[in-house]
PDB file of C-alpha atoms in Angstrom:
ATOM      1  CA  UNK A   3     -10.362   7.064  10.044  1.00 43.00           C
ATOM      2  CA  UNK A   4      -7.792   8.056  12.664  1.00 41.00           C
ATOM      3  CA  UNK A   5      -5.394   5.487  11.176  1.00 46.00           C
ATOM      4  CA  UNK A   6      -5.651   7.233   7.813  1.00 47.00           C
ATOM      5  CA  UNK A   7      -4.818  10.623   9.345  1.00 45.00           C
ATOM      6  CA  UNK A   8      -1.863   9.133  11.248  1.00 42.00           C
ATOM      7  CA  UNK A   9      -0.613   7.384   8.112  1.00 46.00           C
ATOM      8  CA  UNK A  10      -0.836  10.622   6.173  1.00 45.00           C
ATOM      9  CA  UNK A  11       1.143  12.519   8.808  1.00 43.00           C
ATOM     10  CA  UNK A  12       3.812   9.805   9.047  1.00 44.00           C
ATOM     11  CA  UNK A  13       4.165   9.764   5.271  1.00 47.00           C
ATOM     12  CA  UNK A  14       5.028  13.457   5.348  1.00 46.00           C
ATOM     13  CA  UNK A  15       8.474  12.862   6.828  1.00 50.00           C
ATOM     14  CA  UNK A  16       7.533  13.970  10.331  1.00 53.00           C
ATOM     15  CA  UNK A  17       6.248  17.408   9.370  1.00 57.00           C
ATOM     16  CA  UNK A  18       2.578  18.116   9.864  1.00 59.00           C
ATOM     17  CA  UNK A  19       0.818  18.065   6.493  1.00 59.00           C
ATOM     18  CA  UNK A  20      -2.209  20.131   5.661  1.00 72.00           C
ATOM     19  CA  UNK A  21      -5.358  18.362   6.767  1.00 76.00           C
ATOM     20  CA  UNK A  22      -6.858  16.357   3.914  1.00 77.00           C
ATOM     21  CA  UNK A  23      -9.937  17.874   2.353  1.00 87.00           C
ATOM     22  CA  UNK A  24     -13.300  16.197   2.957  1.00 86.00           C
ATOM     23  CA  UNK A  25     -13.148  14.855  -0.623  1.00 88.00           C
ATOM     24  CA  UNK A  26      -9.667  13.380  -0.016  1.00 91.00           C
ATOM     25  CA  UNK A  27     -10.805  11.832   3.280  1.00 94.00           C
ATOM     26  CA  UNK A  28     -13.816  10.306   1.527  1.00 96.00           C
ATOM     27  CA  UNK A  29     -11.590   8.902  -1.233  1.00 95.00           C
ATOM     28  CA  UNK A  30      -9.205   7.337   1.320  1.00 96.00           C
ATOM     29  CA  UNK A  31     -12.106   5.827   3.240  1.00 97.00           C
ATOM     30  CA  UNK A  32     -13.532   4.434  -0.008  1.00 98.00           C
ATOM     31  CA  UNK A  33     -10.135   2.905  -0.787  1.00 97.00           C
ATOM     32  CA  UNK A  34      -9.994   1.314   2.669  1.00 96.00           C
ATOM     33  CA  UNK A  35     -13.459  -0.128   2.155  1.00 96.00           C
ATOM     34  CA  UNK A  36     -12.594  -1.504  -1.301  1.00 97.00           C
ATOM     35  CA  UNK A  37      -9.403  -3.129   0.033  1.00 95.00           C
ATOM     36  CA  UNK A  38     -11.477  -4.753   2.792  1.00 92.00           C
ATOM     37  CA  UNK A  39     -14.364  -5.842   0.526  1.00 94.00           C
ATOM     38  CA  UNK A  40     -11.973  -7.028  -2.166  1.00 93.00           C
ATOM     39  CA  UNK A  41     -10.279  -9.290   0.397  1.00 91.00           C
ATOM     40  CA  UNK A  42      -6.896  -7.835  -0.593  1.00 93.00           C
ATOM     41  CA  UNK A  43      -5.542  -8.476   2.906  1.00 92.00           C
ATOM     42  CA  UNK A  44      -6.270 -12.209   2.580  1.00 90.00           C
ATOM     43  CA  UNK A  45      -3.152 -12.618   0.454  1.00 91.00           C
ATOM     44  CA  UNK A  46      -1.215  -9.358   0.823  1.00 94.00           C
ATOM     45  CA  UNK A  47      -1.128  -9.173   4.656  1.00 92.00           C
ATOM     46  CA  UNK A  48       0.902 -11.762   6.589  1.00 89.00           C
ATOM     47  CA  UNK A  49      -1.131 -13.623   9.206  1.00 84.00           C
ATOM     48  CA  UNK A  50      -4.433 -12.076   8.104  1.00 80.00           C
ATOM     49  CA  UNK A  51      -6.237 -15.393   7.664  1.00 71.00           C
ATOM     50  CA  UNK A  52      -5.247 -16.533  11.153  1.00 71.00           C
ATOM     51  CA  UNK A  53      -6.605 -13.504  13.030  1.00 73.00           C
ATOM     52  CA  UNK A  54      -9.912 -11.681  13.367  1.00 65.00           C
ATOM     53  CA  UNK A  55      -8.270  -8.398  14.332  1.00 69.00           C
ATOM     54  CA  UNK A  56      -5.163  -7.143  12.648  1.00 75.00           C
ATOM     55  CA  UNK A  57      -3.358  -3.819  12.998  1.00 79.00           C
ATOM     56  CA  UNK A  58      -3.501  -1.547   9.965  1.00 81.00           C
ATOM     57  CA  UNK A  59       0.257  -1.075  10.388  1.00 84.00           C
ATOM     58  CA  UNK A  60       0.748  -4.514   8.766  1.00 89.00           C
ATOM     59  CA  UNK A  61      -1.896  -4.267   6.055  1.00 92.00           C
ATOM     60  CA  UNK A  62      -0.733  -4.924   2.490  1.00 96.00           C
ATOM     61  CA  UNK A  63       2.916  -5.643   3.369  1.00 96.00           C
ATOM     62  CA  UNK A  64       3.126  -8.853   1.314  1.00 94.00           C
ATOM     63  CA  UNK A  65       3.884 -12.351   2.503  1.00 93.00           C
ATOM     64  CA  UNK A  66       6.417 -15.113   1.978  1.00 94.00           C
ATOM     65  CA  UNK A  67       3.725 -17.766   1.477  1.00 94.00           C
ATOM     66  CA  UNK A  68       3.510 -18.437  -2.244  1.00 96.00           C
ATOM     67  CA  UNK A  69       0.871 -19.749  -4.620  1.00 96.00           C
ATOM     68  CA  UNK A  70       2.185 -22.605  -6.752  1.00 96.00           C
ATOM     69  CA  UNK A  71       0.524 -23.422 -10.049  1.00 95.00           C
ATOM     70  CA  UNK A  72       1.428 -24.226 -13.655  1.00 94.00           C
ATOM     71  CA  UNK A  73       3.036 -20.748 -13.858  1.00 93.00           C
ATOM     72  CA  UNK A  74       5.488 -21.522 -11.024  1.00 96.00           C
ATOM     73  CA  UNK A  75       5.264 -20.048  -7.532  1.00 97.00           C
ATOM     74  CA  UNK A  76       4.211 -16.428  -7.138  1.00 96.00           C
ATOM     75  CA  UNK A  77       4.152 -14.305  -3.988  1.00 96.00           C
ATOM     76  CA  UNK A  78       1.741 -11.584  -2.878  1.00 96.00           C
ATOM     77  CA  UNK A  79       3.491  -8.268  -3.431  1.00 95.00           C
ATOM     78  CA  UNK A  80       4.250  -5.811  -0.660  1.00 98.00           C
ATOM     79  CA  UNK A  81       1.910  -3.284  -2.226  1.00 97.00           C
ATOM     80  CA  UNK A  82       2.852  -0.558   0.263  1.00 97.00           C
ATOM     81  CA  UNK A  83       6.483  -0.590  -0.851  1.00 97.00           C
ATOM     82  CA  UNK A  84       5.480  -0.900  -4.480  1.00 96.00           C
ATOM     83  CA  UNK A  85       3.151   2.092  -4.367  1.00 96.00           C
ATOM     84  CA  UNK A  86       5.879   4.241  -2.813  1.00 95.00           C
ATOM     85  CA  UNK A  87       7.944   3.539  -5.956  1.00 94.00           C
ATOM     86  CA  UNK A  88       5.218   3.932  -8.569  1.00 95.00           C
ATOM     87  CA  UNK A  89       2.770   6.611  -9.577  1.00 97.00           C
ATOM     88  CA  UNK A  90      -0.977   6.453  -9.704  1.00 97.00           C
ATOM     89  CA  UNK A  91      -0.696   6.498 -13.518  1.00 97.00           C
ATOM     90  CA  UNK A  92       1.623   3.450 -13.356  1.00 96.00           C
ATOM     91  CA  UNK A  93      -0.961   1.602 -11.252  1.00 94.00           C
ATOM     92  CA  UNK A  94      -3.845   2.490 -13.564  1.00 96.00           C
ATOM     93  CA  UNK A  95      -1.810   1.358 -16.592  1.00 95.00           C
ATOM     94  CA  UNK A  96      -0.904  -1.920 -14.877  1.00 93.00           C
ATOM     95  CA  UNK A  97      -4.547  -2.689 -14.102  1.00 91.00           C
ATOM     96  CA  UNK A  98      -5.471  -2.057 -17.739  1.00 91.00           C
ATOM     97  CA  UNK A  99      -2.685  -4.148 -19.271  1.00 92.00           C
ATOM     98  CA  UNK A 100      -1.455  -6.848 -16.897  1.00 88.00           C
ATOM     99  CA  UNK A 101      -2.612 -10.424 -17.387  1.00 83.00           C
ATOM    100  CA  UNK A 102      -1.176 -11.743 -14.109  1.00 82.00           C
ATOM    101  CA  UNK A 103      -1.839 -15.126 -12.549  1.00 82.00           C
ATOM    102  CA  UNK A 104      -4.436 -16.511 -10.179  1.00 82.00           C
ATOM    103  CA  UNK A 105      -5.289 -15.928  -7.416  1.00 86.00           C
ATOM    104  CA  UNK A 106      -4.832 -12.178  -8.073  1.00 89.00           C
ATOM    105  CA  UNK A 107      -8.136 -10.661  -9.142  1.00 88.00           C
ATOM    106  CA  UNK A 108      -6.950  -8.519 -12.086  1.00 89.00           C
ATOM    107  CA  UNK A 109     -10.266  -8.879 -13.926  1.00 90.00           C
ATOM    108  CA  UNK A 110     -12.132  -7.638 -10.834  1.00 92.00           C
ATOM    109  CA  UNK A 111      -9.830  -4.612 -10.629  1.00 93.00           C
ATOM    110  CA  UNK A 112     -10.419  -3.835 -14.307  1.00 93.00           C
ATOM    111  CA  UNK A 113     -14.189  -3.952 -13.689  1.00 95.00           C
ATOM    112  CA  UNK A 114     -13.955  -1.154 -11.100  1.00 96.00           C
ATOM    113  CA  UNK A 115     -14.532   2.428 -12.112  1.00 96.00           C
ATOM    114  CA  UNK A 116     -11.598   4.812 -12.423  1.00 96.00           C
ATOM    115  CA  UNK A 117     -12.433   6.600  -9.152  1.00 96.00           C
ATOM    116  CA  UNK A 118     -12.455   3.284  -7.269  1.00 97.00           C
ATOM    117  CA  UNK A 119      -9.086   2.249  -8.730  1.00 97.00           C
ATOM    118  CA  UNK A 120      -7.659   5.618  -7.709  1.00 97.00           C
ATOM    119  CA  UNK A 121      -9.156   5.271  -4.227  1.00 98.00           C
ATOM    120  CA  UNK A 122      -7.406   1.920  -3.721  1.00 97.00           C
ATOM    121  CA  UNK A 123      -4.059   3.350  -4.823  1.00 98.00           C
ATOM    122  CA  UNK A 124      -4.363   6.467  -2.678  1.00 97.00           C
ATOM    123  CA  UNK A 125      -5.464   4.546   0.417  1.00 97.00           C
ATOM    124  CA  UNK A 126      -2.628   2.020   0.219  1.00 97.00           C
ATOM    125  CA  UNK A 127      -0.085   4.725  -0.548  1.00 97.00           C
ATOM    126  CA  UNK A 128      -1.358   6.743   2.434  1.00 96.00           C
ATOM    127  CA  UNK A 129      -0.377   3.856   4.722  1.00 96.00           C
ATOM    128  CA  UNK A 130       3.281   4.582   3.940  1.00 96.00           C
ATOM    129  CA  UNK A 131       6.132   2.144   3.394  1.00 96.00           C
ATOM    130  CA  UNK A 132       6.392  -0.873   5.702  1.00 95.00           C
ATOM    131  CA  UNK A 133       7.701  -4.410   5.672  1.00 94.00           C
ATOM    132  CA  UNK A 134      10.081  -6.127   3.300  1.00 96.00           C
ATOM    133  CA  UNK A 135       9.736  -7.006  -0.372  1.00 96.00           C
ATOM    134  CA  UNK A 136       8.073 -10.332  -1.129  1.00 95.00           C
ATOM    135  CA  UNK A 137      10.328 -13.187  -2.274  1.00 97.00           C
ATOM    136  CA  UNK A 138      11.091 -13.428  -5.979  1.00 96.00           C
ATOM    137  CA  UNK A 139       8.759 -15.630  -7.980  1.00 96.00           C
ATOM    138  CA  UNK A 140       9.977 -19.176  -8.634  1.00 97.00           C
ATOM    139  CA  UNK A 141       9.732 -20.516 -12.213  1.00 97.00           C
ATOM    140  CA  UNK A 142       7.822 -23.710 -13.052  1.00 96.00           C
ATOM    141  CA  UNK A 143       9.667 -26.916 -12.220  1.00 94.00           C
ATOM    142  CA  UNK A 144      11.701 -25.402  -9.374  1.00 97.00           C
ATOM    143  CA  UNK A 145      11.013 -26.071  -5.724  1.00 96.00           C
ATOM    144  CA  UNK A 146      10.327 -22.912  -3.676  1.00 97.00           C
ATOM    145  CA  UNK A 147      12.256 -22.403  -0.439  1.00 96.00           C
ATOM    146  CA  UNK A 148       9.179 -21.019   1.339  1.00 97.00           C
ATOM    147  CA  UNK A 149       5.776 -22.434   2.267  1.00 96.00           C
ATOM    148  CA  UNK A 150       3.163 -22.276  -0.496  1.00 96.00           C
ATOM    149  CA  UNK A 151      -0.407 -23.112  -1.367  1.00 94.00           C
ATOM    150  CA  UNK A 152      -0.688 -25.661  -4.178  1.00 94.00           C
ATOM    151  CA  UNK A 153      -3.218 -24.320  -6.667  1.00 92.00           C
ATOM    152  CA  UNK A 154      -2.419 -26.781  -9.458  1.00 90.00           C
ATOM    153  CA  UNK A 155      -5.499 -28.379 -11.009  1.00 88.00           C
ATOM    154  CA  UNK A 156      -6.039 -31.850  -9.555  1.00 88.00           C
ATOM    155  CA  UNK A 157      -7.540 -34.840 -11.363  1.00 90.00           C
ATOM    156  CA  UNK A 158     -11.119 -35.743 -10.518  1.00 92.00           C
ATOM    157  CA  UNK A 159     -11.920 -38.393  -8.064  1.00 80.00           C
TER     158      UNK A 159
END
């Protein structure tokens, strides 16, 4: 909870913001919980899978390890940078309309209620900008210059 308050104060450009209301604090905590339960950090936080404890300062900053499938090679977005450049309405529209590619759980996001989707956006945005943009996706048939997980279907046996 302290990390959320610190993130909110840092996101205010150094000035001390008004303390979040109990409802806002509850919404941010719900967003943190949904990010954790949704395993968002598994892909969107570099080094997450290799460590049991990871500082919130690196959460959701994207990674340069791609996922290669029939669609090419895609990279987990630095959601913190992305949410600094998009509105909550943009995010809600994207969830409703984007098809996306595995392993991103777009259908799971669509199944969440509106308040939960908002909570995720507001929590991640409260963390403030950090990290660098993820590499650009690589089209099918091209070799990526970064490490990747091969998620192409394999023949049986």
